[in-house]
mmCIF file of C-alpha atoms and ligand atoms in Angstrom:
data_model
loop_
_atom_site.group_PDB
_atom_site.id
_atom_site.type_symbol
_atom_site.label_atom_id
_atom_site.label_comp_id
_atom_site.label_asym_id
_atom_site.label_seq_id
_atom_site.Cartn_x
_atom_site.Cartn_y
_atom_site.Cartn_z
ATOM 1 C CA MET C 1 0.799 -23.588 0.884
ATOM 2 C CA THR C 2 4.417 -24.339 0.129
ATOM 3 C CA MET C 3 3.323 -27.065 -2.304
ATOM 4 C CA LYS C 4 1.094 -24.690 -4.095
ATOM 5 C CA ILE C 5 3.785 -22.063 -4.358
ATOM 6 C CA THR C 6 6.260 -24.559 -5.717
ATOM 7 C CA PHE C 7 3.649 -25.800 -8.253
ATOM 8 C CA GLU C 8 2.951 -22.262 -9.435
ATOM 9 C CA LYS C 9 6.654 -21.561 -9.723
ATOM 10 C CA LYS C 10 7.040 -24.568 -11.961
ATOM 11 C CA VAL C 11 4.206 -23.621 -14.141
ATOM 12 C CA LEU C 12 5.520 -20.091 -14.564
ATOM 13 C CA SER C 13 9.068 -21.171 -15.287
ATOM 14 C CA LYS C 14 7.760 -23.580 -17.997
ATOM 15 C CA ASN C 15 5.712 -20.593 -19.342
ATOM 16 C CA ASP C 16 8.739 -18.359 -19.367
ATOM 17 C CA ARG C 17 10.719 -20.885 -21.435
ATOM 18 C CA ILE C 18 7.832 -21.100 -23.977
ATOM 19 C CA ALA C 19 7.445 -17.212 -23.901
ATOM 20 C CA ALA C 20 11.134 -16.893 -24.800
ATOM 21 C CA GLU C 21 10.430 -19.138 -27.829
ATOM 22 C CA VAL C 22 7.528 -16.987 -28.838
ATOM 23 C CA ARG C 23 9.643 -13.900 -28.449
ATOM 24 C CA ARG C 24 12.295 -15.334 -30.760
ATOM 25 C CA HIS C 25 9.714 -16.097 -33.378
ATOM 26 C CA LEU C 26 8.182 -12.677 -33.269
ATOM 27 C CA THR C 27 11.489 -10.622 -33.114
ATOM 28 C CA THR C 28 13.164 -12.502 -35.974
ATOM 29 C CA ARG C 29 10.019 -11.772 -38.034
ATOM 30 C CA GLY C 30 9.958 -8.142 -37.006
ATOM 31 C CA ILE C 31 6.604 -8.430 -35.251
ATOM 32 C CA VAL C 32 5.774 -6.120 -32.306
ATOM 33 C CA ALA C 33 3.311 -7.882 -30.044
ATOM 34 C CA VAL C 34 1.280 -5.935 -27.455
ATOM 35 C CA ASN C 35 -0.470 -7.750 -24.643
ATOM 36 C CA LEU C 36 -3.606 -5.905 -23.563
ATOM 37 C CA ILE C 37 -4.780 -6.684 -20.076
ATOM 38 C CA GLY C 38 -7.873 -5.364 -18.296
ATOM 39 C CA SER C 39 -11.112 -6.309 -16.654
ATOM 40 C CA PRO C 40 -14.155 -7.565 -18.614
ATOM 41 C CA GLY C 41 -15.775 -4.475 -20.016
ATOM 42 C CA SER C 42 -12.674 -2.221 -19.758
ATOM 43 C CA GLY C 43 -12.776 -1.623 -23.523
ATOM 44 C CA LYS C 44 -10.034 -3.996 -24.782
ATOM 45 C CA THR C 45 -11.910 -5.063 -27.843
ATOM 46 C CA SER C 46 -13.014 -1.604 -28.654
ATOM 47 C CA LEU C 47 -9.345 -0.437 -28.500
ATOM 48 C CA VAL C 48 -8.358 -3.308 -30.853
ATOM 49 C CA GLU C 49 -11.165 -2.320 -33.279
ATOM 50 C CA ARG C 50 -10.036 1.358 -33.268
ATOM 51 C CA THR C 51 -6.468 0.269 -33.714
ATOM 52 C CA ALA C 52 -7.383 -2.021 -36.531
ATOM 53 C CA ALA C 53 -9.008 0.850 -38.440
ATOM 54 C CA TRP C 54 -5.952 3.093 -37.829
ATOM 55 C CA CYS C 55 -3.480 0.375 -38.941
ATOM 56 C CA HIS C 56 -5.253 0.112 -42.345
ATOM 57 C CA GLY C 57 -2.661 1.191 -44.929
ATOM 58 C CA ARG C 58 0.038 1.815 -42.273
ATOM 59 C CA PHE C 59 0.954 -1.515 -40.587
ATOM 60 C CA ALA C 60 -0.011 -5.081 -41.335
ATOM 61 C CA THR C 61 -1.801 -6.064 -38.130
ATOM 62 C CA ALA C 62 -3.542 -9.138 -36.771
ATOM 63 C CA ALA C 63 -5.166 -9.893 -33.411
ATOM 64 C CA LEU C 64 -5.396 -12.833 -31.072
ATOM 65 C CA THR C 65 -8.259 -12.616 -28.573
ATOM 66 C CA GLY C 66 -8.776 -14.666 -25.562
ATOM 67 C CA ASP C 67 -12.105 -15.355 -23.886
ATOM 68 C CA GLN C 68 -13.529 -18.307 -21.843
ATOM 69 C CA ALA C 69 -16.079 -18.891 -24.597
ATOM 70 C CA THR C 70 -17.494 -17.567 -27.890
ATOM 71 C CA ARG C 71 -15.889 -15.903 -30.848
ATOM 72 C CA HIS C 72 -17.798 -12.653 -30.444
ATOM 73 C CA ASP C 73 -14.588 -10.512 -30.089
ATOM 74 C CA ALA C 74 -12.801 -12.103 -33.064
ATOM 75 C CA ASP C 75 -15.870 -11.443 -35.188
ATOM 76 C CA ARG C 76 -15.983 -7.781 -34.074
ATOM 77 C CA ILE C 77 -12.293 -7.328 -34.767
ATOM 78 C CA GLU C 78 -12.448 -8.873 -38.203
ATOM 79 C CA ARG C 79 -15.346 -6.499 -38.994
ATOM 80 C CA ALA C 80 -12.875 -3.751 -38.107
ATOM 81 C CA GLY C 81 -10.613 -4.892 -40.896
ATOM 82 C CA ILE C 82 -7.859 -7.160 -39.540
ATOM 83 C CA PRO C 83 -7.496 -10.958 -39.208
ATOM 84 C CA ALA C 84 -8.391 -12.149 -35.788
ATOM 85 C CA ILE C 85 -7.821 -15.550 -34.147
ATOM 86 C CA GLN C 86 -10.181 -16.399 -31.187
ATOM 87 C CA ILE C 87 -8.552 -18.369 -28.386
ATOM 88 C CA THR C 88 -11.155 -19.897 -26.239
ATOM 89 C CA THR C 89 -9.619 -20.824 -22.842
ATOM 90 C CA GLY C 90 -12.415 -22.834 -21.250
ATOM 91 C CA ASN C 91 -11.706 -22.969 -17.592
ATOM 92 C CA GLU C 92 -8.572 -20.877 -17.768
ATOM 93 C CA CYS C 93 -8.821 -17.198 -16.875
ATOM 94 C CA HIS C 94 -5.668 -16.009 -18.627
ATOM 95 C CA LEU C 95 -3.636 -16.682 -21.732
ATOM 96 C CA ASN C 96 -0.390 -18.486 -21.517
ATOM 97 C CA ALA C 97 2.594 -18.593 -23.868
ATOM 98 C CA GLN C 98 1.706 -22.001 -25.281
ATOM 99 C CA ARG C 99 -1.611 -20.513 -26.546
ATOM 100 C CA ILE C 100 0.377 -17.924 -28.457
ATOM 101 C CA LEU C 101 3.055 -20.383 -29.681
ATOM 102 C CA ASP C 102 0.188 -22.527 -31.094
ATOM 103 C CA CYS C 103 -0.763 -19.532 -33.269
ATOM 104 C CA VAL C 104 2.478 -17.870 -34.314
ATOM 105 C CA SER C 105 2.915 -19.835 -37.434
ATOM 106 C CA ARG C 106 -0.588 -19.556 -38.765
ATOM 107 C CA ASP C 107 -1.056 -17.714 -42.105
ATOM 108 C CA GLU C 108 -3.043 -14.890 -40.523
ATOM 109 C CA LEU C 109 0.037 -13.982 -38.463
ATOM 110 C CA TRP C 110 2.740 -14.475 -40.942
ATOM 111 C CA ASP C 111 3.464 -11.140 -42.803
ATOM 112 C CA ILE C 112 2.397 -8.836 -40.036
ATOM 113 C CA GLU C 113 4.218 -6.030 -38.248
ATOM 114 C CA LEU C 114 1.916 -5.670 -35.264
ATOM 115 C CA LEU C 115 0.219 -8.289 -33.211
ATOM 116 C CA LEU C 116 -2.517 -7.198 -30.735
ATOM 117 C CA ILE C 117 -3.169 -9.685 -28.124
ATOM 118 C CA GLU C 118 -6.327 -9.193 -26.114
ATOM 119 C CA ASN C 119 -6.044 -11.174 -22.945
ATOM 120 C CA VAL C 120 -8.891 -12.774 -21.022
ATOM 121 C CA GLY C 121 -10.719 -10.065 -18.970
ATOM 122 C CA ASN C 122 -9.011 -10.236 -15.595
ATOM 123 C CA LEU C 123 -6.605 -8.040 -13.644
ATOM 124 C CA ILE C 124 -4.772 -10.666 -11.758
ATOM 125 C CA CYS C 125 -3.268 -13.794 -13.363
ATOM 126 C CA PRO C 126 -2.882 -12.494 -16.985
ATOM 127 C CA ALA C 127 -0.206 -10.208 -15.545
ATOM 128 C CA ALA C 128 1.865 -13.174 -14.300
ATOM 129 C CA TYR C 129 2.104 -14.934 -17.700
ATOM 130 C CA ASP C 130 4.706 -13.703 -20.083
ATOM 131 C CA LEU C 131 3.334 -14.187 -23.588
ATOM 132 C CA GLY C 132 6.570 -13.259 -25.436
ATOM 133 C CA GLU C 133 5.172 -9.797 -26.044
ATOM 134 C CA ALA C 134 7.173 -6.575 -26.599
ATOM 135 C CA ALA C 135 4.917 -4.709 -24.192
ATOM 136 C CA LYS C 136 2.143 -5.103 -21.741
ATOM 137 C CA VAL C 137 -0.650 -2.506 -21.678
ATOM 138 C CA ALA C 138 -2.972 -2.288 -18.577
ATOM 139 C CA LEU C 139 -6.399 -0.933 -19.334
ATOM 140 C CA LEU C 140 -8.276 0.905 -16.589
ATOM 141 C CA SER C 141 -11.665 2.190 -17.559
ATOM 142 C CA VAL C 142 -13.363 5.106 -15.731
ATOM 143 C CA PRO C 143 -16.295 3.063 -14.365
ATOM 144 C CA GLU C 144 -13.836 0.697 -12.539
ATOM 145 C CA GLY C 145 -12.474 3.338 -10.146
ATOM 146 C CA ASP C 146 -9.145 5.058 -9.795
ATOM 147 C CA ASP C 147 -7.925 2.927 -6.892
ATOM 148 C CA LYS C 148 -7.335 -0.184 -9.094
ATOM 149 C CA PRO C 149 -3.615 0.290 -9.540
ATOM 150 C CA LEU C 150 -3.202 0.149 -5.759
ATOM 151 C CA LYS C 151 -5.472 -2.877 -5.415
ATOM 152 C CA TYR C 152 -3.925 -4.878 -8.285
ATOM 153 C CA PRO C 153 -0.303 -3.728 -8.248
ATOM 154 C CA GLY C 154 1.028 -6.749 -9.984
ATOM 155 C CA LEU C 155 -0.462 -5.858 -13.370
ATOM 156 C CA PHE C 156 0.518 -2.148 -13.194
ATOM 157 C CA GLN C 157 4.032 -2.880 -12.070
ATOM 158 C CA ARG C 158 4.560 -5.203 -15.063
ATOM 159 C CA ALA C 159 2.860 -2.891 -17.560
ATOM 160 C CA ASP C 160 4.738 -0.571 -19.802
ATOM 161 C CA LEU C 161 1.698 1.625 -20.381
ATOM 162 C CA MET C 162 -1.565 2.262 -18.600
ATOM 163 C CA VAL C 163 -4.497 3.242 -20.828
ATOM 164 C CA ILE C 164 -7.255 5.073 -18.992
ATOM 165 C CA SER C 165 -10.207 4.162 -21.162
ATOM 166 C CA LYS C 166 -13.752 5.533 -21.520
ATOM 167 C CA ILE C 167 -12.690 9.128 -20.531
ATOM 168 C CA ASP C 168 -15.986 10.316 -22.123
ATOM 169 C CA LEU C 169 -17.542 9.019 -18.853
ATOM 170 C CA LEU C 170 -15.355 11.288 -16.682
ATOM 171 C CA GLY C 171 -17.591 13.290 -14.459
ATOM 172 C CA SER C 172 -20.220 10.595 -14.123
ATOM 173 C CA SER C 173 -18.477 9.209 -10.992
ATOM 174 C CA ASP C 174 -15.719 10.057 -8.548
ATOM 175 C CA PHE C 175 -13.062 8.767 -10.801
ATOM 176 C CA ASP C 176 -10.204 11.233 -10.947
ATOM 177 C CA ALA C 177 -7.819 10.675 -13.840
ATOM 178 C CA ASP C 178 -4.945 12.528 -12.102
ATOM 179 C CA ARG C 179 -5.466 10.391 -9.002
ATOM 180 C CA ALA C 180 -5.433 7.232 -11.124
ATOM 181 C CA GLU C 181 -2.141 8.254 -12.626
ATOM 182 C CA ARG C 182 -0.615 9.161 -9.218
ATOM 183 C CA ASN C 183 -1.823 5.731 -7.907
ATOM 184 C CA ALA C 184 -0.210 3.917 -10.791
ATOM 185 C CA ARG C 185 3.058 5.884 -10.515
ATOM 186 C CA GLU C 186 3.178 5.195 -6.752
ATOM 187 C CA ILE C 187 3.570 1.492 -7.370
ATOM 188 C CA ALA C 188 5.025 1.638 -10.917
ATOM 189 C CA PRO C 189 7.142 4.813 -11.308
ATOM 190 C CA HIS C 190 8.180 3.825 -14.869
ATOM 191 C CA ILE C 191 4.646 3.540 -16.200
ATOM 192 C CA GLU C 192 3.519 5.676 -19.179
ATOM 193 C CA VAL C 193 -0.085 6.722 -19.280
ATOM 194 C CA VAL C 194 -2.478 7.504 -22.133
ATOM 195 C CA ARG C 195 -6.099 8.680 -21.575
ATOM 196 C CA LEU C 196 -8.610 7.924 -24.308
ATOM 197 C CA SER C 197 -12.122 7.216 -25.367
ATOM 198 C CA CYS C 198 -12.863 4.795 -28.180
ATOM 199 C CA ARG C 199 -16.334 6.131 -28.316
ATOM 200 C CA THR C 200 -15.389 9.744 -29.075
ATOM 201 C CA GLY C 201 -11.889 9.147 -30.433
ATOM 202 C CA GLU C 202 -10.392 11.552 -27.913
ATOM 203 C CA GLY C 203 -6.791 10.627 -27.019
ATOM 204 C CA LEU C 204 -6.569 7.906 -29.641
ATOM 205 C CA GLY C 205 -3.710 9.910 -31.345
ATOM 206 C CA ARG C 206 -1.593 9.471 -28.179
ATOM 207 C CA TRP C 207 -2.200 5.738 -28.240
ATOM 208 C CA THR C 208 -1.316 5.371 -31.852
ATOM 209 C CA GLY C 209 1.712 7.561 -31.294
ATOM 210 C CA TRP C 210 2.864 5.236 -28.563
ATOM 211 C CA LEU C 211 2.403 2.236 -30.968
ATOM 212 C CA THR C 212 4.208 3.985 -33.722
ATOM 213 C CA THR C 213 7.244 4.576 -31.423
ATOM 214 C CA ARG C 214 7.236 0.856 -30.456
ATOM 215 C CA LEU C 215 7.042 -0.178 -34.080
ATOM 216 C CA ALA C 216 9.848 2.225 -35.109
ATOM 217 C CA GLN C 217 12.078 0.687 -32.465
ATOM 218 C CA THR C 218 11.764 -2.756 -34.022
ATOM 219 C CA ALA C 219 14.657 -4.278 -35.983
ATOM 220 C CA PRO C 220 14.173 -4.652 -39.746
ATOM 221 C CA LEU C 221 12.609 -7.866 -40.913
ATOM 222 C CA THR C 222 15.051 -10.786 -41.310
ATOM 223 C CA ALA C 223 12.785 -13.798 -41.832
ATOM 224 C CA ARG C 224 9.855 -13.102 -44.117
ATOM 225 C CA ARG C 225 8.249 -16.120 -45.610
ATOM 226 C CA ASP C 226 8.179 -16.434 -49.474
HETATM 227 MG MG1 MG G 1 -13.118 -8.361 -25.352
HETATM 228 ZN ZN1 ZN G 2 -5.939 -17.096 -14.717
#
């Protein structure tokens, strides 16, 4: 047990050093990176697609999307109008900072202002790996149940924002959005919450408003290539 903890600590401190390097890259280039974390099927890719459409003509945006296999999500996101790099993680169930560092100098990511990182679908270990992002967003979809913040506190404690997704499905189960918010604030009093549906578009304005605020807080560009 002790050996295992020591090993995990080592891995995470190495990750933190690489994450700091990623953060330096991104901040000197004026890029806001958002790390989207949620279960498989919580609507991460749909949110990236909706955001891609909204960004058109507003903010230069690209996406990194992590999955164990396939480039289905990158294809979906590119059809929504922004460049997307698929990261296939094989046996790993999370993204780590090295995966992001390997991508930050690619052409697709050069002159962007917003980088959407869709993590591997999983509520546990993605939360522990700093990717050098400006903010972590935890997605909780209505079908998953409103008790998830209490069951997986690590993610919600580290997240800046909780997105309650698929609110068009409210009423189809016992999910209570107010209770979900209370549960999240019980373990993460700082957390902001946005409720939305990518299917109907309800609440998307609050999400894009949150993004706009994050983008406005970013320092002017200092290191554009060309
Ligand atoms: Mg996805
Ligand atoms: Zn993992």
